[in-house]
Short mmCIF file of C-alpha atoms in Angstrom, two decimals:
data_model
loop_
_atom_site.label_atom_id
_atom_site.label_comp_id
_atom_site.label_asym_id
_atom_site.label_seq_id
_atom_site.Cartn_x
_atom_site.Cartn_y
_atom_site.Cartn_z
CA UNK A 197 44.32 52.86 40.53
CA UNK A 198 44.42 54.59 43.84
CA UNK A 199 45.90 51.94 45.90
CA UNK A 200 47.27 54.22 48.87
CA UNK A 201 46.02 54.41 52.36
CA UNK A 202 42.56 55.96 52.79
CA UNK A 203 42.44 59.33 53.89
CA UNK A 204 39.70 61.26 55.98
CA UNK A 205 36.61 61.81 54.10
CA UNK A 206 33.62 64.30 54.80
CA UNK A 207 30.54 62.12 54.96
CA UNK A 208 28.09 64.81 53.60
CA UNK A 209 30.39 65.29 50.50
CA UNK A 210 30.55 61.51 50.16
CA UNK A 211 26.87 61.26 50.25
CA UNK A 212 26.45 63.96 47.53
CA UNK A 213 28.79 62.14 45.24
CA UNK A 214 27.02 58.91 45.72
CA UNK A 215 23.59 60.99 44.78
CA UNK A 216 25.27 62.34 41.53
CA UNK A 217 26.19 58.61 40.57
CA UNK A 218 22.90 57.30 41.30
CA UNK A 219 21.20 60.23 39.21
CA UNK A 220 23.27 59.07 36.32
CA UNK A 221 22.77 55.31 36.71
CA UNK A 222 19.14 55.86 36.97
CA UNK A 223 19.13 58.52 34.03
CA UNK A 224 17.18 60.85 36.17
CA UNK A 225 15.57 60.18 39.54
CA UNK A 226 13.00 61.40 42.05
CA UNK A 227 13.87 62.44 45.68
CA UNK A 228 12.15 59.26 46.94
CA UNK A 229 14.14 56.95 44.62
CA UNK A 230 17.32 58.64 45.54
CA UNK A 231 16.51 58.35 49.15
CA UNK A 232 16.02 54.51 48.51
CA UNK A 233 19.29 54.29 47.06
CA UNK A 234 21.48 56.22 49.67
CA UNK A 235 19.36 54.99 52.76
CA UNK A 236 18.72 58.64 53.84
CA UNK A 237 15.38 60.42 54.53
CA UNK A 238 13.63 62.33 51.51
CA UNK A 239 14.43 65.61 53.46
CA UNK A 240 17.88 64.84 53.75
CA UNK A 241 18.14 64.00 49.86
CA UNK A 242 16.17 66.98 48.97
CA UNK A 243 18.81 69.09 50.74
CA UNK A 244 21.68 67.83 48.91
CA UNK A 245 19.77 68.09 45.57
CA UNK A 246 18.89 71.80 46.31
CA UNK A 247 22.56 72.43 46.84
CA UNK A 248 23.57 70.73 43.64
CA UNK A 249 20.89 72.57 41.72
CA UNK A 250 22.00 75.90 42.95
CA UNK A 251 25.47 75.02 41.67
CA UNK A 252 24.19 73.88 38.38
CA UNK A 253 25.38 70.26 38.87
CA UNK A 254 21.73 68.88 38.67
CA UNK A 255 18.58 70.27 36.95
CA UNK A 256 15.00 69.78 38.02
CA UNK A 257 12.13 68.87 35.58
CA UNK A 258 8.95 68.29 37.54
CA UNK A 259 9.71 65.97 40.24
CA UNK A 260 12.67 64.40 38.40
CA UNK A 261 16.41 65.30 38.75
CA UNK A 262 18.89 64.95 36.20
CA UNK A 263 22.48 65.83 35.67
CA UNK A 264 23.06 69.52 34.85
CA UNK A 265 25.19 71.58 32.47
CA UNK A 266 28.04 72.49 34.88
CA UNK A 267 29.36 68.99 34.80
CA UNK A 268 29.84 69.31 31.04
CA UNK A 269 32.39 72.11 31.68
CA UNK A 270 34.22 69.90 34.22
CA UNK A 271 34.59 67.15 31.91
CA UNK A 272 36.12 69.35 29.20
CA UNK A 273 38.36 70.68 31.56
CA UNK A 274 39.58 67.27 32.71
CA UNK A 275 40.20 66.13 29.10
CA UNK A 276 41.68 69.40 27.73
CA UNK A 277 44.26 69.71 30.78
CA UNK A 278 45.48 66.09 30.08
CA UNK A 279 48.89 65.80 28.92
CA UNK A 280 47.89 62.39 27.57
CA UNK A 281 45.21 63.86 25.41
CA UNK A 282 47.29 66.62 24.05
CA UNK A 283 50.05 64.08 23.25
CA UNK A 284 47.75 61.51 21.83
CA UNK A 285 44.61 63.16 20.11
CA UNK A 286 46.38 63.31 16.74
CA UNK A 287 47.40 59.85 16.66
CA UNK A 288 43.87 58.84 17.62
CA UNK A 289 42.29 60.63 14.80
CA UNK A 290 44.80 59.33 12.43
CA UNK A 291 44.14 55.69 13.39
CA UNK A 292 40.26 56.32 12.96
CA UNK A 293 41.10 57.85 9.54
CA UNK A 294 43.48 55.29 8.22
CA UNK A 295 41.69 52.05 9.69
CA UNK A 296 38.33 53.37 9.15
CA UNK A 297 37.21 52.10 12.51
CA UNK A 298 36.73 53.52 15.87
CA UNK A 299 39.90 54.49 17.71
CA UNK A 300 40.12 55.53 21.33
CA UNK A 301 42.25 56.66 24.16
CA UNK A 302 41.60 55.32 27.75
CA UNK A 303 43.01 55.97 31.17
CA UNK A 304 42.61 53.75 34.40
CA UNK A 305 41.73 55.22 37.69
CA UNK A 306 40.85 53.19 40.76
CA UNK A 307 40.67 49.89 38.66
CA UNK A 308 38.25 51.58 36.30
CA UNK A 309 38.54 52.44 32.64
CA UNK A 310 37.58 55.86 31.32
CA UNK A 311 37.39 57.03 27.76
CA UNK A 312 39.38 60.22 27.45
CA UNK A 313 38.94 60.74 23.71
CA UNK A 314 37.42 58.83 20.95
CA UNK A 315 37.19 59.02 17.21
CA UNK A 316 35.22 57.22 14.51
CA UNK A 317 36.36 56.34 11.02
CA UNK A 318 34.25 56.24 7.86
CA UNK A 319 33.33 52.58 8.32
CA UNK A 320 32.99 52.48 12.22
CA UNK A 321 30.00 50.58 13.59
CA UNK A 322 28.33 50.61 17.03
CA UNK A 323 28.41 54.57 17.21
CA UNK A 324 25.53 54.68 19.64
CA UNK A 325 27.11 51.83 21.50
CA UNK A 326 30.52 53.83 22.12
CA UNK A 327 28.58 56.96 22.86
CA UNK A 328 26.87 55.19 25.51
CA UNK A 329 29.95 53.53 26.88
CA UNK A 330 31.50 57.05 27.44
CA UNK A 331 28.67 58.06 30.02
CA UNK A 332 30.10 55.77 32.62
CA UNK A 333 33.61 54.12 33.44
CA UNK A 334 33.99 50.45 32.86
CA UNK A 335 34.47 48.63 35.97
CA UNK A 336 36.78 45.82 34.54
CA UNK A 337 39.91 45.81 32.71
CA UNK A 338 40.25 42.04 31.97
CA UNK A 339 37.93 42.06 28.96
CA UNK A 340 39.03 44.89 26.82
CA UNK A 341 42.22 45.57 24.68
CA UNK A 342 43.22 48.87 26.31
CA UNK A 343 42.57 47.33 29.93
CA UNK A 344 44.55 44.41 29.20
CA UNK A 345 47.54 46.34 27.67
CA UNK A 346 47.49 48.54 30.70
CA UNK A 347 47.45 45.54 33.09
CA UNK A 348 50.17 44.09 31.18
CA UNK A 349 52.41 47.00 32.23
CA UNK A 350 51.57 47.06 35.84
CA UNK A 351 53.57 45.01 38.57
CA UNK A 352 51.62 41.80 39.53
CA UNK A 353 50.73 42.97 42.81
CA UNK A 354 48.96 45.97 41.56
CA UNK A 355 47.15 43.43 38.83
CA UNK A 356 46.12 41.38 41.83
CA UNK A 357 44.73 44.20 43.77
CA UNK A 358 42.65 45.48 40.85
CA UNK A 359 41.29 41.92 40.11
CA UNK A 360 40.56 41.55 43.97
CA UNK A 361 38.55 44.85 44.15
CA UNK A 362 36.80 44.62 40.70
CA UNK A 363 36.47 40.88 40.01
CA UNK A 364 36.41 39.13 36.60
CA UNK A 365 32.87 38.76 35.61
CA UNK A 366 31.81 37.15 32.44
CA UNK A 367 30.32 39.54 29.62
CA UNK A 368 30.35 36.87 26.85
CA UNK A 369 31.11 33.29 26.55
CA UNK A 370 34.57 34.29 25.29
CA UNK A 371 35.47 36.56 28.48
CA UNK A 372 38.49 35.12 30.27
CA UNK A 373 37.27 34.68 33.84
CA UNK A 374 40.26 32.48 35.15
CA UNK A 375 42.97 34.66 36.62
CA UNK A 376 45.86 32.33 35.85
CA UNK A 377 44.87 32.33 32.41
CA UNK A 378 44.66 35.98 32.26
CA UNK A 379 48.29 36.27 33.75
CA UNK A 380 49.40 34.07 31.10
CA UNK A 381 47.81 36.34 28.52
CA UNK A 382 49.20 39.13 30.10
CA UNK A 383 52.71 37.81 29.90
CA UNK A 384 52.43 37.55 26.07
CA UNK A 385 51.31 41.13 25.76
CA UNK A 386 53.94 42.48 27.79
CA UNK A 387 56.59 40.76 25.47
CA UNK A 388 54.60 42.00 22.36
CA UNK A 389 53.83 45.48 23.49
CA UNK A 390 50.27 45.16 22.53
CA UNK A 391 46.98 43.34 23.69
CA UNK A 392 44.01 41.74 21.93
CA UNK A 393 40.49 41.50 22.90
CA UNK A 394 38.23 39.10 20.98
CA UNK A 395 34.53 39.48 21.64
CA UNK A 396 35.18 39.57 25.35
CA UNK A 397 33.03 42.58 26.35
CA UNK A 398 30.54 42.41 23.43
CA UNK A 399 30.24 39.30 20.93
CA UNK A 400 31.47 39.92 17.60
CA UNK A 401 33.66 43.08 18.42
CA UNK A 402 37.63 42.86 18.53
CA UNK A 403 40.03 45.39 19.40
CA UNK A 404 43.71 45.67 19.54
CA UNK A 405 45.23 48.18 21.96
CA UNK A 406 48.80 49.13 23.46
CA UNK A 407 49.86 50.98 26.55
CA UNK A 408 51.19 54.55 26.50
CA UNK A 409 54.17 55.07 29.10
CA UNK A 410 54.93 58.44 30.45
CA UNK A 411 58.38 59.91 31.10
CA UNK A 412 58.90 58.27 34.61
CA UNK A 413 57.94 54.81 33.04
CA UNK A 414 54.54 54.91 34.78
CA UNK A 415 51.55 53.77 32.56
CA UNK A 416 49.38 56.84 31.45
CA UNK A 417 46.91 55.12 29.49
CA UNK A 418 46.24 53.08 26.44
CA UNK A 419 45.28 53.54 22.66
CA UNK A 420 43.24 51.17 20.69
CA UNK A 421 41.22 50.27 17.52
CA UNK A 422 37.96 48.63 17.82
CA UNK A 423 35.86 46.91 15.08
CA UNK A 424 33.55 43.98 14.07
CA UNK A 425 35.26 40.66 14.01
CA UNK A 426 34.15 40.48 10.20
CA UNK A 427 36.69 43.13 9.43
CA UNK A 428 39.28 42.52 11.98
CA UNK A 429 40.55 39.19 11.10
CA UNK A 430 43.22 37.33 9.79
CA UNK A 431 46.51 39.02 8.96
CA UNK A 432 44.87 42.34 9.55
CA UNK A 433 43.82 41.61 13.05
CA UNK A 434 47.06 39.79 14.08
CA UNK A 435 49.85 41.64 12.23
CA UNK A 436 49.07 44.99 10.43
CA UNK A 437 46.60 46.29 13.04
CA UNK A 438 48.84 45.67 16.05
CA UNK A 439 51.85 47.45 14.31
CA UNK A 440 49.75 50.40 13.49
CA UNK A 441 48.45 50.59 17.09
CA UNK A 442 52.03 50.04 18.57
CA UNK A 443 53.49 52.74 16.25
CA UNK A 444 50.87 55.34 17.32
CA UNK A 445 51.32 54.45 21.01
CA UNK A 446 55.10 54.84 20.65
CA UNK A 447 54.45 58.50 19.04
CA UNK A 448 52.21 59.24 21.78
CA UNK A 449 54.98 58.32 24.29
CA UNK A 450 57.38 60.54 22.43
CA UNK A 451 54.92 63.41 22.55
CA UNK A 452 54.57 63.00 26.31
CA UNK A 453 58.25 62.93 27.06
CA UNK A 454 59.26 65.82 24.73
CA UNK A 455 56.52 67.82 26.26
CA UNK A 456 58.32 67.65 29.55
CA UNK A 457 61.42 69.18 28.20
CA UNK A 458 61.81 72.80 29.06
#
């Protein structure tokens, strides 16, 4: 999470980035819809859109603007040039193959979770849901296994800063919304080396995640396995799966650290 001091910003660029975010959130939007969202005149919004269109960052279909193909290449660049992705892809694939479930690799930035890579095993459920999740960052870390695994490795003041900025909303009846209860749970996860999520983001879905540390000791991201509670239960959920995920995270850490050796 970027918790440093605010730096100078360019207002027009800030507006442009907001327009891009609103186009994504609205799944395509007209000039008037975007003008209402960013509180600018339609003429000003149109000028921003014309610039983005020329760059290939948006496309126009009739009166509607949507995100353009140039953004695909930027996303691929971010992922392919990530040392964490290079160090962890094989482990994500292996977890998906051996567990049959969905395995994913996430990173935290500015208190949000981003899925860096994901693979589906032969028994994975909710594929469309996972595909949809990748389209936007997750605003809250307190309700997922990877999010809690990352939080468990951060200093308390950084966790507090994230919770202050993002809050702890309830997604299901099992979501932890009490800060003290969350810190108690994070203490256990810190000791164990892995974290659980039990129907806290979506009812009937469980996950086990472990943080991945870099050579400097900083948390680089987290790896996890997600599946239906009907299959992730008993000894599998509490013992065998955590050990698999923990082993995978350890291999990712070794890969990261050895990659820095010249």
